Amino acid sequence: MAETPLARRLKARIAADGPLPLDVFWQAAMTDPEGGYYTTGKPIGAGGDFTTAPEISQIFGELIGLWLAEAWIRAGRPAPFALIELGPGRGQLMADALRAARAAPDFLEAADLLLVEASPIMRVHQAAALATGKPRWASDWRDAFAGDDDRPIFLIANEFLDALPIRQFIRTGSGWAERLAATQGDSFAFTSRPVALPPPDAPDAAPEGAILEWSAERDAVMAVIGGRIARTGGAALLVDYGHGSGRIGDTLQALAGGRPADPLANPGQADITSHVDFAAASRAATDAGAAAFGPVDQGAFLLRLGAEIRAAQLTRQAPPEKAAAIALGLRRLLHPKEMGSLFKALAVLPRAAPPPAGFER
Ligand code: SAH
């Protein structure tokens, strides 16, 4: 593959400043305005590198639309409120959610739709899918929460946290070292450098070679969501793949053309993600004053919301080949060997709130 201008710029930066923390390299690879993967590529859907739950089945977005409307009703129908989606991709989730939420017309009436999207290409898709919702956009999540907006928020994010950058640390014989992106000949490669202070909440007893991941940006997003919900009320639902606890392990991965790729090899040409640490996400929201529920496995969560009932409804009106596609889509969302247990849902609500739909014990 020919060297891209972004790769050249990153190499020049490493030559000038030394090896880069993984989050710095990752941020550039994904959202650099001129060469970033999301900002310049076509990642999602047919012909893209990956497929997401809302692209697999309309049931996913529909159930989330009903979840949001029900959370709003339980909160006492506040109006107006901000309806926020972080990283809406092609807009499918929100389109399905808004259609399902027509069951609660007052919810739609009171909603002011705000989409947080770094990619101009994705924004074009979202504008087409959501024309009737009259969305506004913010390209940075910080702007969506800036100021002293007192309106409650009802927020959804599917596969957004996994796209935000992490740093990695490795346990050595003499303490923790940070893994950094360096150059080796014409390529990028990892190197490491001892750190003066251990990463936050690093376990004392980690075996040599153990890798610890930490995402300051994911923590910051969750803190802002938790703080806003504590202040104004509302509810947030974050769905992603990851683990409930246990932070040791290398979960960095990259996909290019639908295949696993070296995360450092061709910055801007591959999708870089890592598993979400739900314990850390939940802690950041609760430390900011809110209550967190879950994580609950996606399969269990969608079943509790009525995924099978909705599939049966859709199947009744469908010709046989459509019925088979509905069943297949449902299986991919629910089955533990597909997305059902790797993906999980986390909810954030005000402190006194009872568990939201799908999070009951
Ligand atoms: N939620 C969608 C798309 C998930 S992919 C779905 O389920 O299909 C991640 C989305 O987040 C993309 O739309 C991507 O462009 C956007 N994104 C990634 N990093 C971002 C960032 N730092 N700020 C804003 N948007 C970002």
Tab-separated table of C-alpha atoms and ligand atoms in Angstrom:
chain	number	residue	atom	x	y	z
A	1	MET	CA	0.000	0.000	0.000
A	2	ALA	CA	1.373	3.412	-0.945
A	3	GLU	CA	2.254	5.626	1.973
A	4	THR	CA	-0.492	8.132	2.756
A	5	PRO	CA	0.100	11.795	3.670
A	6	LEU	CA	-1.226	10.998	7.173
A	7	ALA	CA	1.358	8.206	7.645
A	8	ARG	CA	4.085	10.583	6.452
A	9	ARG	CA	2.964	13.267	8.896
A	10	LEU	CA	2.879	10.805	11.802
A	11	LYS	CA	6.395	9.589	10.961
A	12	ALA	CA	7.675	13.166	10.848
A	13	ARG	CA	6.057	13.827	14.202
A	14	ILE	CA	7.662	10.739	15.761
A	15	ALA	CA	11.039	11.756	14.274
A	16	ALA	CA	10.668	15.201	15.863
A	17	ASP	CA	9.015	14.418	19.217
A	18	GLY	CA	9.689	10.738	19.832
A	19	PRO	CA	7.250	7.797	20.051
A	20	LEU	CA	3.549	8.648	20.505
A	21	PRO	CA	1.155	7.380	23.171
A	22	LEU	CA	-1.355	5.010	21.576
A	23	ASP	CA	-4.273	7.413	22.113
A	24	VAL	CA	-2.499	10.158	20.152
A	25	PHE	CA	-1.747	7.830	17.236
A	26	TRP	CA	-5.285	6.384	17.377
A	27	GLN	CA	-6.962	9.806	17.435
A	28	ALA	CA	-5.057	10.860	14.324
A	29	ALA	CA	-5.688	7.554	12.542
A	30	MET	CA	-9.443	7.746	13.142
A	31	THR	CA	-10.434	11.409	13.039
A	32	ASP	CA	-7.641	13.379	11.345
A	33	PRO	CA	-9.585	15.842	9.142
A	34	GLU	CA	-7.518	15.010	6.050
A	35	GLY	CA	-6.670	11.348	6.452
A	36	GLY	CA	-8.702	9.830	9.311
A	37	TYR	CA	-10.531	6.567	8.905
A	38	TYR	CA	-13.945	7.893	9.934
A	39	THR	CA	-13.490	11.326	8.425
A	40	THR	CA	-12.497	10.123	4.962
A	41	GLY	CA	-13.577	6.479	4.639
A	42	LYS	CA	-16.741	4.477	4.241
A	43	PRO	CA	-16.598	2.229	7.280
A	44	ILE	CA	-20.118	0.953	7.913
A	45	GLY	CA	-22.654	-1.126	6.016
A	46	ALA	CA	-22.548	-2.773	2.593
A	47	GLY	CA	-19.047	-2.391	1.183
A	48	GLY	CA	-17.742	-1.031	4.499
A	49	ASP	CA	-15.455	-2.681	6.997
A	50	PHE	CA	-18.004	-3.612	9.613
A	51	THR	CA	-21.706	-4.057	10.247
A	52	THR	CA	-23.455	-2.891	13.385
A	53	ALA	CA	-26.612	-4.028	15.184
A	54	PRO	CA	-28.925	-1.377	13.675
A	55	GLU	CA	-27.653	-2.321	10.203
A	56	ILE	CA	-28.446	-5.976	10.906
A	57	SER	CA	-32.034	-5.620	12.064
A	58	GLN	CA	-34.578	-2.806	12.404
A	59	ILE	CA	-35.654	-4.438	15.683
A	60	PHE	CA	-32.563	-3.067	17.434
A	61	GLY	CA	-33.352	0.602	16.790
A	62	GLU	CA	-37.081	0.122	17.310
A	63	LEU	CA	-36.636	-1.373	20.772
A	64	ILE	CA	-34.197	1.391	21.704
A	65	GLY	CA	-36.723	3.998	20.539
A	66	LEU	CA	-39.310	2.449	22.839
A	67	TRP	CA	-36.739	2.291	25.660
A	68	LEU	CA	-36.054	6.026	25.286
A	69	ALA	CA	-39.758	6.927	25.149
A	70	GLU	CA	-40.486	4.805	28.196
A	71	ALA	CA	-37.569	6.329	30.143
A	72	TRP	CA	-38.973	9.755	29.226
A	73	ILE	CA	-42.476	8.815	30.423
A	74	ARG	CA	-41.051	7.413	33.681
A	75	ALA	CA	-39.136	10.674	34.162
A	76	GLY	CA	-42.450	12.575	34.106
A	77	ARG	CA	-42.544	13.573	30.411
A	78	PRO	CA	-40.165	16.579	30.659
A	79	ALA	CA	-40.489	19.018	27.741
A	80	PRO	CA	-38.472	20.162	25.951
A	81	PHE	CA	-35.531	17.754	26.203
A	82	ALA	CA	-32.370	17.031	24.210
A	83	LEU	CA	-32.418	13.734	22.319
A	84	ILE	CA	-28.738	12.958	21.745
A	85	GLU	CA	-27.020	10.241	19.757
A	86	LEU	CA	-23.251	9.823	19.926
A	87	GLY	CA	-21.712	8.421	16.725
A	88	PRO	CA	-24.893	7.741	14.712
A	89	GLY	CA	-23.100	6.054	11.778
A	90	ARG	CA	-25.501	5.923	8.842
A	91	GLY	CA	-28.433	7.073	10.980
A	92	GLN	CA	-30.251	3.762	10.904
A	93	LEU	CA	-30.596	3.367	14.667
A	94	MET	CA	-32.153	6.809	15.161
A	95	ALA	CA	-34.418	6.421	12.103
A	96	ASP	CA	-35.824	3.151	13.481
A	97	ALA	CA	-36.040	4.598	17.002
A	98	LEU	CA	-37.989	7.686	15.876
A	99	ARG	CA	-40.379	5.550	13.843
A	100	ALA	CA	-41.078	3.265	16.812
A	101	ALA	CA	-41.450	6.261	19.145
A	102	ARG	CA	-44.428	7.479	17.107
A	103	ALA	CA	-46.298	5.352	19.647
A	104	ALA	CA	-45.542	8.261	22.022
A	105	PRO	CA	-46.203	11.406	19.903
A	106	ASP	CA	-45.554	13.774	22.843
A	107	PHE	CA	-42.041	12.334	23.139
A	108	LEU	CA	-41.273	13.227	19.529
A	109	GLU	CA	-42.903	16.626	19.945
A	110	ALA	CA	-40.664	17.484	22.940
A	111	ALA	CA	-37.421	16.118	21.430
A	112	ASP	CA	-34.655	18.386	20.139
A	113	LEU	CA	-32.407	16.042	18.152
A	114	LEU	CA	-28.643	16.493	18.450
A	115	LEU	CA	-26.212	14.183	16.665
A	116	VAL	CA	-22.544	14.011	17.663
A	117	GLU	CA	-20.533	13.037	14.599
A	118	ALA	CA	-16.895	13.692	13.710
A	119	SER	CA	-17.193	12.565	10.115
A	120	PRO	CA	-18.597	14.838	7.382
A	121	ILE	CA	-19.287	11.744	5.254
A	122	MET	CA	-21.341	10.138	8.013
A	123	ARG	CA	-23.221	13.401	8.547
A	124	VAL	CA	-24.419	13.282	4.933
A	125	HIS	CA	-25.851	9.775	5.527
A	126	GLN	CA	-27.470	10.937	8.760
A	127	ALA	CA	-29.060	13.974	7.120
A	128	ALA	CA	-30.633	11.723	4.490
A	129	ALA	CA	-31.890	9.141	6.999
A	130	LEU	CA	-33.197	11.671	9.530
A	131	ALA	CA	-34.521	14.576	7.461
A	132	THR	CA	-37.876	14.624	9.255
A	133	GLY	CA	-36.234	14.693	12.706
A	134	LYS	CA	-34.645	18.130	11.960
A	135	PRO	CA	-31.305	17.213	13.544
A	136	ARG	CA	-28.497	19.521	14.593
A	137	TRP	CA	-24.896	18.320	14.705
A	138	ALA	CA	-21.866	18.684	16.932
A	139	SER	CA	-18.592	17.262	15.686
A	140	ASP	CA	-17.094	16.924	19.161
A	141	TRP	CA	-18.980	15.377	22.112
A	142	ARG	CA	-17.640	18.124	24.404
A	143	ASP	CA	-19.682	20.703	22.471
A	144	ALA	CA	-22.876	18.699	22.937
A	145	PHE	CA	-22.610	19.138	26.702
A	146	ALA	CA	-21.070	22.609	26.866
A	147	GLY	CA	-22.836	25.548	28.520
A	148	ASP	CA	-25.546	25.511	31.150
A	149	ASP	CA	-28.343	23.813	29.218
A	150	ASP	CA	-30.927	22.791	31.833
A	151	ARG	CA	-32.945	20.458	29.655
A	152	PRO	CA	-32.902	16.773	30.535
A	153	ILE	CA	-31.055	14.541	28.067
A	154	PHE	CA	-32.146	11.224	26.631
A	155	LEU	CA	-29.072	9.745	25.013
A	156	ILE	CA	-28.133	6.689	23.005
A	157	ALA	CA	-24.745	5.493	21.778
A	158	ASN	CA	-24.105	2.220	19.974
A	159	GLU	CA	-20.487	1.314	19.261
A	160	PHE	CA	-19.296	4.821	20.073
A	161	LEU	CA	-17.155	4.196	23.163
A	162	ASP	CA	-15.159	1.433	21.448
A	163	ALA	CA	-14.043	3.973	18.843
A	164	LEU	CA	-12.585	6.384	21.404
A	165	PRO	CA	-8.840	6.068	21.952
A	166	ILE	CA	-7.118	4.192	24.745
A	167	ARG	CA	-3.598	4.038	26.123
A	168	GLN	CA	-1.888	0.757	26.920
A	169	PHE	CA	0.568	-0.076	29.688
A	170	ILE	CA	2.686	-3.161	30.086
A	171	ARG	CA	3.953	-4.662	33.313
A	172	THR	CA	7.708	-5.084	33.395
A	173	GLY	CA	10.071	-6.472	36.032
A	174	SER	CA	10.477	-2.961	37.422
A	175	GLY	CA	6.924	-1.552	37.243
A	176	TRP	CA	4.646	-0.227	34.522
A	177	ALA	CA	5.759	0.990	31.104
A	178	GLU	CA	3.605	2.694	28.469
A	179	ARG	CA	3.296	1.174	25.002
A	180	LEU	CA	4.076	3.815	22.392
A	181	ALA	CA	3.831	4.006	18.604
A	182	ALA	CA	7.337	4.332	17.166
A	183	THR	CA	8.874	3.822	13.741
A	184	GLN	CA	10.980	0.862	12.723
A	185	GLY	CA	12.477	1.176	9.270
A	186	ASP	CA	9.590	2.196	7.013
A	187	SER	CA	6.896	0.881	9.359
A	188	PHE	CA	5.256	1.718	12.651
A	189	ALA	CA	5.906	-0.579	15.597
A	190	PHE	CA	5.296	-0.598	19.328
A	191	THR	CA	7.982	0.346	21.771
A	192	SER	CA	7.629	0.982	25.486
A	193	ARG	CA	8.924	3.445	28.041
A	194	PRO	CA	8.738	3.190	31.844
A	195	VAL	CA	6.227	5.537	33.473
A	196	ALA	CA	6.899	7.446	36.685
A	197	LEU	CA	3.378	6.867	38.032
A	198	PRO	CA	1.278	3.728	37.500
A	199	PRO	CA	-1.869	4.164	35.371
A	200	PRO	CA	-5.048	4.897	37.418
A	201	ASP	CA	-6.353	1.923	39.413
A	202	ALA	CA	-3.566	-0.340	38.197
A	203	PRO	CA	-3.645	-3.598	40.156
A	204	ASP	CA	-0.580	-4.167	42.346
A	205	ALA	CA	-0.284	-7.822	41.479
A	206	ALA	CA	-0.025	-7.994	37.698
A	207	PRO	CA	2.166	-10.655	36.114
A	208	GLU	CA	5.102	-9.490	34.035
A	209	GLY	CA	3.995	-8.902	30.447
A	210	ALA	CA	0.399	-8.125	31.476
A	211	ILE	CA	-1.235	-5.340	29.468
A	212	LEU	CA	-3.506	-2.771	31.061
A	213	GLU	CA	-5.792	-0.511	29.051
A	214	TRP	CA	-7.030	2.916	30.045
A	215	SER	CA	-9.167	5.383	28.143
A	216	ALA	CA	-9.213	8.879	29.581
A	217	GLU	CA	-11.608	9.948	26.827
A	218	ARG	CA	-14.173	7.219	27.531
A	219	ASP	CA	-14.016	8.105	31.225
A	220	ALA	CA	-14.498	11.784	30.344
A	221	VAL	CA	-17.546	11.089	28.132
A	222	MET	CA	-19.144	8.988	30.859
A	223	ALA	CA	-18.402	11.638	33.501
A	224	VAL	CA	-20.026	14.340	31.379
A	225	ILE	CA	-23.115	12.173	30.756
A	226	GLY	CA	-23.368	11.235	34.441
A	227	GLY	CA	-22.874	14.826	35.585
A	228	ARG	CA	-25.501	16.168	33.163
A	229	ILE	CA	-28.082	13.526	34.122
A	230	ALA	CA	-27.433	14.169	37.815
A	231	ARG	CA	-28.023	17.892	37.211
A	232	THR	CA	-30.918	17.938	34.727
A	233	GLY	CA	-32.377	14.435	34.789
A	234	GLY	CA	-32.749	12.130	31.815
A	235	ALA	CA	-31.404	8.733	30.839
A	236	ALA	CA	-28.570	7.328	28.738
A	237	LEU	CA	-28.137	3.938	27.105
A	238	LEU	CA	-24.702	2.842	25.919
A	239	VAL	CA	-24.353	-0.375	23.957
A	240	ASP	CA	-20.954	-1.720	23.034
A	241	TYR	CA	-18.715	-4.742	23.110
A	242	GLY	CA	-16.524	-5.254	26.089
A	243	HIS	CA	-16.114	-6.732	29.511
A	244	GLY	CA	-17.737	-6.096	32.864
A	245	SER	CA	-14.552	-6.054	34.879
A	246	GLY	CA	-10.992	-7.309	34.751
A	247	ARG	CA	-8.870	-4.769	32.985
A	248	ILE	CA	-5.867	-6.887	32.249
A	249	GLY	CA	-5.568	-7.982	28.639
A	250	ASP	CA	-4.730	-6.629	25.207
A	251	THR	CA	-8.015	-5.960	23.367
A	252	LEU	CA	-6.666	-3.581	20.741
A	253	GLN	CA	-7.853	-4.566	17.287
A	254	ALA	CA	-8.086	-3.237	13.771
A	255	LEU	CA	-10.172	-4.171	10.738
A	256	ALA	CA	-9.416	-3.275	7.141
A	257	GLY	CA	-11.575	-4.511	4.275
A	258	GLY	CA	-13.440	-6.728	6.747
A	259	ARG	CA	-10.222	-8.498	7.849
A	260	PRO	CA	-8.101	-8.238	10.985
A	261	ALA	CA	-5.217	-5.822	10.439
A	262	ASP	CA	-2.182	-4.509	12.306
A	263	PRO	CA	-3.504	-1.487	14.275
A	264	LEU	CA	-0.369	0.560	13.569
A	265	ALA	CA	0.298	-0.527	9.983
A	266	ASN	CA	-1.726	1.888	7.845
A	267	PRO	CA	-3.136	4.742	9.917
A	268	GLY	CA	-6.410	5.992	8.473
A	269	GLN	CA	-6.990	2.846	6.404
A	270	ALA	CA	-8.207	0.527	9.177
A	271	ASP	CA	-10.854	0.743	11.880
A	272	ILE	CA	-9.173	0.708	15.300
A	273	THR	CA	-11.218	-0.274	18.372
A	274	SER	CA	-10.820	-1.942	21.726
A	275	HIS	CA	-13.157	-3.620	24.181
A	276	VAL	CA	-15.017	-1.251	26.480
A	277	ASP	CA	-14.231	-1.544	30.170
A	278	PHE	CA	-17.796	-1.270	31.496
A	279	ALA	CA	-16.670	-1.175	35.121
A	280	ALA	CA	-14.624	1.952	34.373
A	281	ALA	CA	-17.478	3.496	32.333
A	282	SER	CA	-19.948	2.859	35.113
A	283	ARG	CA	-17.580	4.235	37.771
A	284	ALA	CA	-17.009	7.455	35.814
A	285	ALA	CA	-20.790	8.062	35.600
A	286	THR	CA	-21.458	7.281	39.269
A	287	ASP	CA	-18.489	9.370	40.455
A	288	ALA	CA	-20.137	12.267	38.596
A	289	GLY	CA	-23.297	11.866	40.674
A	290	ALA	CA	-25.557	9.599	38.605
A	291	ALA	CA	-26.676	5.975	38.988
A	292	ALA	CA	-25.465	3.281	36.591
A	293	PHE	CA	-27.261	0.021	35.763
A	294	GLY	CA	-25.742	-3.022	34.100
A	295	PRO	CA	-23.932	-3.973	32.060
A	296	VAL	CA	-26.544	-6.463	30.844
A	297	ASP	CA	-25.754	-8.752	27.911
A	298	GLN	CA	-27.283	-7.441	24.675
A	299	GLY	CA	-29.159	-10.702	24.099
A	300	ALA	CA	-30.842	-10.644	27.517
A	301	PHE	CA	-31.511	-6.913	27.256
A	302	LEU	CA	-33.249	-7.121	23.868
A	303	LEU	CA	-35.249	-10.189	24.901
A	304	ARG	CA	-36.544	-8.361	27.972
A	305	LEU	CA	-37.576	-5.455	25.743
A	306	GLY	CA	-39.591	-7.836	23.543
A	307	ALA	CA	-37.294	-8.653	20.609
A	308	GLU	CA	-39.028	-11.969	19.901
A	309	ILE	CA	-42.495	-10.434	20.036
A	310	ARG	CA	-41.462	-7.727	17.582
A	311	ALA	CA	-39.868	-10.319	15.273
A	312	ALA	CA	-43.083	-12.383	15.311
A	313	GLN	CA	-45.105	-9.259	14.403
A	314	LEU	CA	-42.822	-8.439	11.492
A	315	THR	CA	-42.786	-12.050	10.308
A	316	ARG	CA	-46.571	-12.278	10.158
A	317	GLN	CA	-46.724	-9.668	7.384
A	318	ALA	CA	-43.632	-10.901	5.528
A	319	PRO	CA	-43.097	-13.180	2.504
A	320	PRO	CA	-41.026	-16.331	3.297
A	321	GLU	CA	-37.595	-15.015	2.208
A	322	LYS	CA	-38.140	-11.838	4.253
A	323	ALA	CA	-39.240	-13.963	7.231
A	324	ALA	CA	-35.994	-15.936	7.032
A	325	ALA	CA	-33.968	-12.706	6.992
A	326	ILE	CA	-35.831	-11.429	10.064
A	327	ALA	CA	-35.055	-14.648	11.949
A	328	LEU	CA	-31.407	-14.536	10.917
A	329	GLY	CA	-31.034	-10.909	11.966
A	330	LEU	CA	-32.644	-11.605	15.322
A	331	ARG	CA	-30.316	-14.543	15.891
A	332	ARG	CA	-27.247	-12.395	15.194
A	333	LEU	CA	-28.374	-9.826	17.752
A	334	LEU	CA	-29.346	-12.296	20.471
A	335	HIS	CA	-27.284	-15.465	20.244
A	336	PRO	CA	-24.419	-15.758	22.747
A	337	LYS	CA	-22.111	-16.990	19.978
A	338	GLU	CA	-22.961	-13.957	17.824
A	339	MET	CA	-23.448	-10.492	19.386
A	340	GLY	CA	-25.650	-11.576	22.289
A	341	SER	CA	-23.119	-11.760	25.090
A	342	LEU	CA	-20.008	-9.950	23.836
A	343	PHE	CA	-22.134	-6.816	23.410
A	344	LYS	CA	-23.564	-5.258	26.540
A	345	ALA	CA	-25.864	-2.416	27.561
A	346	LEU	CA	-25.168	0.110	30.297
A	347	ALA	CA	-27.755	2.651	31.507
A	348	VAL	CA	-27.204	5.939	33.348
A	349	LEU	CA	-30.052	7.576	35.298
A	350	PRO	CA	-30.510	10.017	38.168
A	351	ARG	CA	-29.525	8.603	41.532
A	352	ALA	CA	-32.988	7.868	42.948
A	353	ALA	CA	-34.362	6.257	39.791
A	354	PRO	CA	-35.480	2.608	39.772
A	355	PRO	CA	-33.888	0.289	37.179
A	356	PRO	CA	-34.961	1.176	33.619
A	357	ALA	CA	-36.590	-1.328	31.243
A	358	GLY	CA	-34.347	-4.306	30.546
A	359	PHE	CA	-32.168	-3.737	33.616
A	360	GLU	CA	-34.471	-5.267	36.239
A	361	ARG	CA	-32.755	-7.894	38.348
B	1	SAH	N1	-23.832	3.919	16.059
B	1	SAH	C1	-23.612	3.557	14.667
B	1	SAH	C2	-22.174	3.715	14.211
B	1	SAH	C3	-21.081	3.140	15.044
B	1	SAH	S1	-19.458	3.456	14.339
B	1	SAH	C4	-24.130	2.159	14.416
B	1	SAH	O1	-24.459	1.496	15.369
B	1	SAH	O2	-24.204	1.760	13.251
B	1	SAH	C5	-18.872	4.841	15.255
B	1	SAH	C6	-19.508	6.164	14.876
B	1	SAH	O3	-18.937	7.167	15.704
B	1	SAH	C7	-19.280	6.628	13.461
B	1	SAH	O4	-20.404	7.350	13.026
B	1	SAH	C8	-18.056	7.526	13.598
B	1	SAH	O5	-17.904	8.422	12.540
B	1	SAH	C9	-18.342	8.202	14.916
B	1	SAH	N2	-17.159	8.630	15.654
B	1	SAH	C10	-16.041	7.908	15.909
B	1	SAH	N3	-15.180	8.594	16.691
B	1	SAH	C11	-15.782	9.779	16.968
B	1	SAH	C12	-15.419	10.919	17.735
B	1	SAH	N4	-14.255	10.966	18.398
B	1	SAH	N5	-16.280	11.951	17.807
B	1	SAH	C13	-17.465	11.916	17.154
B	1	SAH	N6	-17.869	10.871	16.407
B	1	SAH	C14	-17.046	9.812	16.307
